[in-house]
XYZ file of N, CA, C and O in Angstrom:
460
model
N -0.578 30.155 -49.802
C -1.373 29.691 -50.772
C -1.342 27.619 -50.967
O -1.277 26.903 -51.142
N 0.547 28.050 -50.511
C 0.708 27.096 -50.501
C 0.125 25.256 -49.627
O -0.160 23.942 -49.213
N 0.281 26.352 -48.469
C -0.672 24.958 -46.747
C -2.039 24.814 -47.391
O -2.040 23.643 -47.450
N -2.625 25.701 -48.074
C -3.706 25.313 -48.767
C -3.842 24.460 -49.444
O -4.657 23.366 -49.864
N -3.132 24.509 -50.893
C -2.789 23.332 -51.574
C -2.390 21.940 -51.139
O -2.746 20.415 -51.191
N -1.760 21.420 -49.808
C -0.913 21.010 -49.390
C -2.297 19.857 -48.153
O -2.026 18.956 -48.514
N -3.043 20.663 -47.736
C -4.236 20.249 -47.280
C -5.281 19.440 -48.129
O -5.708 18.437 -47.763
N -5.732 20.213 -49.233
C -6.457 19.517 -49.920
C -5.572 18.686 -50.903
O -6.854 17.173 -51.227
N -4.289 18.339 -51.124
C -4.241 16.906 -51.110
C -3.427 15.965 -50.576
O -4.080 14.458 -50.518
N -3.546 16.482 -49.080
C -4.139 15.104 -48.241
C -5.562 14.884 -48.181
O -5.129 13.452 -47.773
N -6.194 15.913 -48.030
C -7.698 15.078 -48.070
C -8.211 14.096 -49.212
O -8.619 13.453 -49.289
N -7.138 14.614 -50.646
C -7.925 13.821 -51.591
C -6.745 12.539 -51.368
O -7.780 11.659 -51.091
N -5.906 12.441 -51.156
C -5.026 10.646 -50.895
C -5.861 10.247 -49.804
O -6.000 8.838 -50.074
N -6.441 11.277 -48.919
C -7.083 10.183 -47.878
C -8.439 9.965 -48.169
O -8.290 8.551 -47.723
N -9.183 10.487 -49.138
C -10.598 10.376 -49.492
C -10.321 8.793 -50.562
O -11.365 8.070 -50.996
N -9.483 9.051 -51.196
C -8.574 7.542 -52.093
C -8.922 6.216 -51.131
O -8.885 5.095 -51.497
N -7.927 7.152 -50.065
C -7.396 5.267 -49.331
C -8.867 4.613 -48.883
O -9.294 3.905 -48.803
N -10.135 5.948 -48.338
C -10.939 6.120 -47.513
C -12.071 4.517 -48.729
O -12.095 3.851 -49.194
N -12.127 4.871 -49.937
C -12.652 4.507 -51.137
C -11.821 3.551 -51.703
O -12.349 2.415 -51.834
N -10.978 3.038 -51.165
C -10.704 1.876 -51.593
C -10.767 0.932 -50.724
O -10.775 -0.517 -50.915
N -11.205 0.907 -49.569
C -11.628 0.532 -48.470
C -13.053 0.833 -47.739
O -13.361 0.151 -47.074
N -13.311 0.922 -48.634
C -15.062 1.661 -48.505
C -15.653 -0.291 -48.110
O -17.013 0.095 -47.373
N -15.829 -0.764 -48.231
C -16.678 -2.892 -48.598
C -15.953 -2.444 -46.723
O -16.880 -3.636 -46.514
N -14.857 -2.645 -46.589
C -14.186 -2.963 -45.429
C -15.012 -2.327 -44.464
O -15.255 -2.888 -42.654
N -14.668 -0.909 -44.911
C -15.266 -0.170 -43.371
C -16.761 -0.341 -43.795
O -17.192 -0.681 -42.492
N -17.741 -0.458 -44.764
C -19.591 -0.554 -44.325
C -18.883 -2.315 -43.508
O -20.709 -2.075 -42.526
N -18.607 -3.427 -44.201
C -18.873 -4.515 -43.380
C -18.458 -4.357 -41.825
O -19.294 -4.730 -40.564
N -16.915 -3.657 -41.491
C -17.466 -3.215 -39.894
C -18.405 -2.332 -39.630
O -18.570 -2.359 -37.995
N -18.674 -1.198 -40.144
C -20.043 -0.255 -39.373
C -21.258 -1.599 -39.032
O -22.035 -1.632 -37.918
N -21.722 -2.715 -40.354
C -22.262 -3.387 -39.449
C -21.886 -4.388 -38.811
O -23.263 -4.895 -37.357
N -20.971 -4.765 -38.547
C -20.277 -5.749 -37.055
C -20.943 -4.686 -36.530
O -21.201 -5.711 -35.174
N -20.117 -3.483 -36.032
C -20.376 -2.368 -34.143
C -22.216 -2.677 -34.777
O -22.268 -2.882 -33.538
N -22.803 -2.100 -35.676
C -24.071 -1.740 -34.711
C -24.703 -3.489 -34.548
O -25.317 -3.399 -33.337
N -23.789 -4.858 -34.797
C -24.822 -5.723 -34.819
C -24.391 -6.479 -33.009
O -24.893 -6.480 -32.155
N -23.270 -5.630 -33.149
C -22.365 -5.978 -31.328
C -23.216 -5.260 -30.684
O -23.323 -5.062 -29.507
N -23.491 -3.251 -30.792
C -24.264 -2.894 -30.220
C -25.847 -3.073 -30.088
O -26.784 -3.536 -28.454
N -26.046 -3.704 -30.596
C -27.802 -4.280 -30.719
C -27.613 -5.795 -30.193
O -28.655 -5.582 -29.001
N -26.918 -6.700 -29.483
C -26.331 -7.748 -28.951
C -26.578 -7.002 -27.219
O -27.220 -7.437 -26.188
N -25.379 -6.003 -27.306
C -25.654 -5.386 -25.814
C -26.801 -4.942 -25.186
O -27.252 -4.886 -24.211
N -27.439 -4.252 -25.926
C -28.828 -3.898 -25.932
C -29.768 -4.350 -25.279
O -30.791 -4.366 -24.586
N -29.906 -5.648 -26.089
C -30.409 -6.292 -25.884
C -30.851 -7.499 -24.225
O -31.183 -8.101 -24.188
N -29.138 -7.588 -24.801
C -28.324 -8.073 -23.013
C -28.733 -7.602 -21.981
O -29.042 -7.836 -21.039
N -29.472 -5.877 -21.825
C -29.469 -4.914 -20.903
C -30.919 -4.532 -20.628
O -30.995 -5.002 -19.556
N -31.444 -4.939 -22.224
C -32.817 -4.900 -21.472
C -33.262 -6.059 -20.791
O -34.236 -6.722 -19.998
N -33.319 -7.789 -21.073
C -33.480 -8.506 -21.138
C -33.056 -9.035 -19.826
O -33.671 -10.127 -18.763
N -31.532 -8.949 -19.764
C -31.097 -9.250 -17.791
C -31.167 -8.336 -17.230
O -31.617 -8.327 -16.065
N -30.287 -7.355 -17.355
C -30.413 -5.796 -16.812
C -31.119 -5.715 -16.091
O -31.558 -4.921 -14.926
N -32.256 -5.099 -16.931
C -33.702 -4.411 -16.336
C -34.562 -5.321 -15.363
O -34.830 -4.947 -13.925
N -34.700 -6.249 -15.664
C -35.671 -7.124 -14.563
C -34.893 -7.438 -13.297
O -35.527 -7.554 -11.895
N -33.171 -7.723 -13.345
C -31.638 -7.632 -12.049
C -32.675 -6.324 -11.384
O -32.424 -6.399 -10.266
N -32.421 -5.714 -11.679
C -32.884 -4.237 -11.244
C -33.769 -3.825 -10.889
O -33.720 -3.348 -9.577
N -34.621 -3.928 -11.203
C -36.052 -4.225 -10.611
C -36.465 -4.573 -10.114
O -36.353 -4.456 -8.560
N -35.971 -5.782 -9.853
C -35.823 -6.938 -8.489
C -35.172 -6.450 -7.161
O -35.280 -6.566 -6.106
N -34.408 -6.083 -8.019
C -32.785 -5.625 -6.565
C -33.636 -3.967 -6.010
O -33.677 -4.113 -4.985
N -34.006 -3.195 -7.146
C -35.294 -2.267 -6.296
C -36.116 -2.951 -5.466
O -36.313 -1.836 -4.359
N -36.893 -3.492 -5.850
C -37.835 -3.712 -5.177
C -37.503 -4.741 -3.470
O -38.438 -4.962 -2.669
N -36.468 -5.508 -3.769
C -36.231 -6.021 -2.879
C -35.389 -5.602 -1.832
O -35.513 -6.010 -0.349
N -34.988 -3.866 -1.605
C -34.619 -3.481 -0.733
C -35.466 -3.033 0.760
O -36.221 -3.334 0.522
N -34.810 -2.689 1.342
C -34.833 -2.330 2.774
C -36.247 -1.586 2.854
O -36.124 -0.207 1.909
N -37.050 -1.387 3.041
C -38.331 -0.534 3.173
C -39.542 -0.425 1.790
O -40.016 0.311 1.180
N -39.128 -1.099 0.882
C -40.012 -1.360 -0.563
C -40.665 -2.597 -0.299
O -41.147 -3.452 0.843
N -41.802 -3.015 -0.762
C -42.999 -4.184 -1.553
C -42.302 -5.568 -1.010
O -42.664 -5.502 -0.146
N -41.284 -6.031 -1.050
C -40.973 -7.595 -1.316
C -39.258 -7.217 -0.515
O -38.792 -7.750 -1.536
N -39.372 -6.260 0.522
C -38.381 -6.875 1.292
C -38.006 -7.570 2.076
O -38.261 -8.725 1.895
N -36.820 -8.231 1.191
C -36.377 -9.396 1.244
C -34.246 -9.238 1.359
O -34.127 -8.968 0.447
N -33.939 -9.267 2.337
C -32.095 -9.286 2.201
C -31.756 -10.216 2.089
O -30.193 -9.586 1.239
N -31.656 -11.336 2.106
C -30.674 -12.214 1.955
C -30.965 -12.089 -0.434
O -29.965 -12.225 -0.330
N -32.252 -12.157 -0.445
C -32.080 -11.441 -2.414
C -31.578 -10.144 -2.063
O -30.583 -10.706 -3.066
N -31.485 -9.400 -2.475
C -30.964 -8.194 -1.532
C -29.449 -8.335 -2.049
O -28.816 -7.537 -3.131
N -29.127 -8.728 -1.066
C -27.760 -8.980 -0.243
C -27.530 -9.701 -1.632
O -25.801 -9.717 -2.636
N -27.537 -10.951 -2.178
C -27.110 -11.716 -3.680
C -26.813 -10.827 -4.536
O -26.609 -11.221 -5.692
N -28.002 -9.831 -4.797
C -28.148 -9.635 -5.944
C -27.186 -8.488 -6.299
O -26.733 -8.179 -7.030
N -27.234 -7.593 -5.072
C -26.705 -6.781 -5.085
C -24.453 -7.295 -5.406
O -24.067 -6.123 -6.239
N -24.557 -8.122 -4.823
C -23.434 -8.942 -5.263
C -21.959 -9.668 -6.368
O -21.835 -8.429 -6.876
N -23.681 -9.989 -6.801
C -23.655 -10.323 -7.850
C -23.777 -9.030 -9.104
O -22.531 -8.640 -9.699
N -24.513 -8.094 -8.948
C -24.378 -6.801 -9.913
C -22.783 -6.145 -9.311
O -22.117 -5.403 -10.251
N -22.739 -5.916 -8.818
C -20.913 -5.023 -7.874
C -19.952 -6.132 -8.393
O -19.202 -5.427 -9.164
N -20.129 -7.653 -9.076
C -18.987 -8.255 -9.455
C -18.854 -7.929 -11.211
O -17.691 -8.296 -11.296
N -20.152 -8.370 -11.117
C -20.647 -8.263 -13.226
C -19.740 -6.450 -12.863
O -19.106 -6.548 -14.344
N -20.252 -6.207 -12.519
C -20.128 -3.833 -13.206
C -18.422 -3.930 -13.079
O -18.004 -3.233 -13.558
N -17.528 -4.576 -12.240
C -15.852 -5.146 -12.565
C -15.731 -5.420 -13.669
O -14.301 -4.867 -14.106
N -16.414 -5.973 -14.301
C -15.465 -6.614 -15.607
C -14.889 -5.448 -16.292
O -13.788 -5.937 -16.916
N -15.515 -4.846 -17.043
C -14.643 -3.529 -17.854
C -13.672 -3.646 -17.453
O -12.737 -3.288 -18.107
N -13.061 -2.404 -16.149
C -12.358 -1.921 -15.092
C -11.098 -2.997 -15.469
O -10.112 -2.832 -15.437
N -11.630 -4.373 -15.183
C -11.007 -5.309 -15.213
C -9.463 -5.609 -16.353
O -9.244 -5.562 -16.815
N -10.686 -5.751 -17.589
C -9.940 -5.313 -18.919
C -9.645 -4.090 -19.755
O -8.181 -4.426 -20.150
N -10.229 -3.490 -18.863
C -9.019 -2.197 -19.649
C -7.649 -2.251 -18.982
O -6.601 -2.331 -19.192
N -7.363 -2.537 -17.586
C -6.049 -2.955 -16.840
C -4.971 -3.917 -17.325
O -4.298 -3.265 -17.533
N -6.377 -5.136 -17.600
C -5.066 -6.425 -17.977
C -4.694 -5.469 -19.929
O -4.096 -6.044 -19.909
N -5.801 -4.522 -20.561
C -5.041 -5.017 -21.811
C -4.387 -3.593 -21.507
O -3.136 -3.294 -22.441
N -4.615 -2.748 -20.510
C -2.514 -1.765 -19.886
C -1.848 -2.387 -20.391
O -0.845 -2.149 -20.563
N -1.610 -2.815 -19.265
C -0.730 -3.574 -18.757
C -0.104 -4.680 -19.616
O 1.561 -4.808 -19.180
N -0.551 -5.752 -21.038
C 0.119 -6.063 -21.386
C 0.426 -5.851 -22.774
O 1.009 -6.068 -23.145
N 0.134 -4.296 -22.941
C 0.836 -3.431 -23.477
C 2.139 -3.156 -23.585
O 3.129 -2.674 -24.782
N 2.857 -3.374 -22.201
C 4.028 -2.618 -21.832
C 5.377 -3.534 -22.610
O 5.117 -4.773 -22.907
N 6.439 -2.905 -22.793
C 7.312 -3.825 -23.170
C 7.930 -4.914 -21.794
O 7.685 -4.056 -20.666
N 8.010 -6.550 -22.064
C 8.659 -6.891 -20.593
C 9.745 -6.029 -20.030
O 9.328 -6.190 -18.782
N 10.682 -5.248 -20.567
C 11.453 -5.028 -19.908
C 11.148 -3.704 -18.817
O 11.457 -3.551 -17.741
N 10.326 -3.117 -19.288
C 9.455 -1.834 -18.168
C 8.183 -3.111 -17.217
O 7.806 -2.416 -16.319
N 7.771 -3.717 -17.389
C 7.165 -5.064 -15.830
C 8.055 -5.416 -15.442
O 7.627 -4.811 -14.121
N 9.347 -4.947 -16.058
C 10.720 -6.356 -14.611
C 10.807 -4.492 -14.627
O 10.663 -4.671 -12.927
N 10.601 -4.121 -14.915
C 11.027 -2.152 -13.795
C 10.441 -1.036 -12.750
O 10.767 -1.590 -11.571
N 9.071 -1.582 -12.859
C 7.821 -0.938 -12.459
C 7.389 -2.975 -10.615
O 7.503 -2.402 -9.673
N 8.079 -3.900 -11.113
C 8.381 -4.356 -10.361
C 9.565 -4.480 -9.203
O 9.396 -4.941 -7.980
N 10.924 -3.307 -10.018
C 11.151 -3.491 -8.767
C 13.024 -4.141 -9.466
O 13.883 -3.899 -8.747
N 12.730 -4.934 -10.323
C 13.902 -5.913 -11.153
C 14.470 -4.750 -11.556
O 14.485 -4.599 -13.059
N 15.386 -3.669 -12.037
C 15.797 -2.671 -12.801
C 16.276 -3.563 -13.421
O 17.514 -4.194 -13.386
N 16.669 -2.732 -14.372
C 17.402 -3.368 -16.141
C 17.790 -2.106 -16.564
O 17.441 -0.807 -16.680
N 19.392 -2.180 -16.848
C 20.020 -0.944 -17.112
C 19.772 -0.259 -18.735
O 19.241 0.780 -18.740
N 18.435 -1.304 -19.460
C 18.928 -0.811 -20.541
C 16.670 -0.514 -21.244
O 16.746 -0.758 -21.993
N 16.168 -0.133 -19.808
C 14.984 0.032 -19.584
C 13.939 1.411 -20.638
O 15.022 2.507 -19.797
N 13.127 0.956 -21.275
C 13.307 1.805 -22.033
C 11.100 2.813 -21.389
O 10.977 3.260 -22.060
N 11.358 2.584 -19.913
C 10.076 2.894 -19.681
C 9.835 4.511 -19.343
O 11.483 4.820 -19.226
N 8.753 5.010 -19.403
C 8.514 6.367 -18.883
C 9.005 6.802 -17.700
O 9.227 8.252 -17.005
N 8.542 5.981 -16.422
C 8.340 5.983 -15.437
C 9.650 6.110 -14.868
O 10.457 4.993 -15.096
């Protein structure tokens, strides 16, 4: 029964904390919807025509054009790699400097790295 009371107390504290920041939470939710809406609009307005043109220009299709297909395919492949590159940069920049030196082969005696 003591465990149940502690869980109830935790939930009461949590909801009080959430209610304290209710305006900021709703503002953040609205900003998230705006960002998702912009992303969806960009995908529809830019991605759909480029994807359709890419399909129609490939070999064996109605408007087969090797030069245009190669250009669009290269453009799509470069743009598609941006999210992964941003993830790699954000993960690498969160390491302490001594861990980056350790991974680069410059050992330091007090390195706090896990690897």
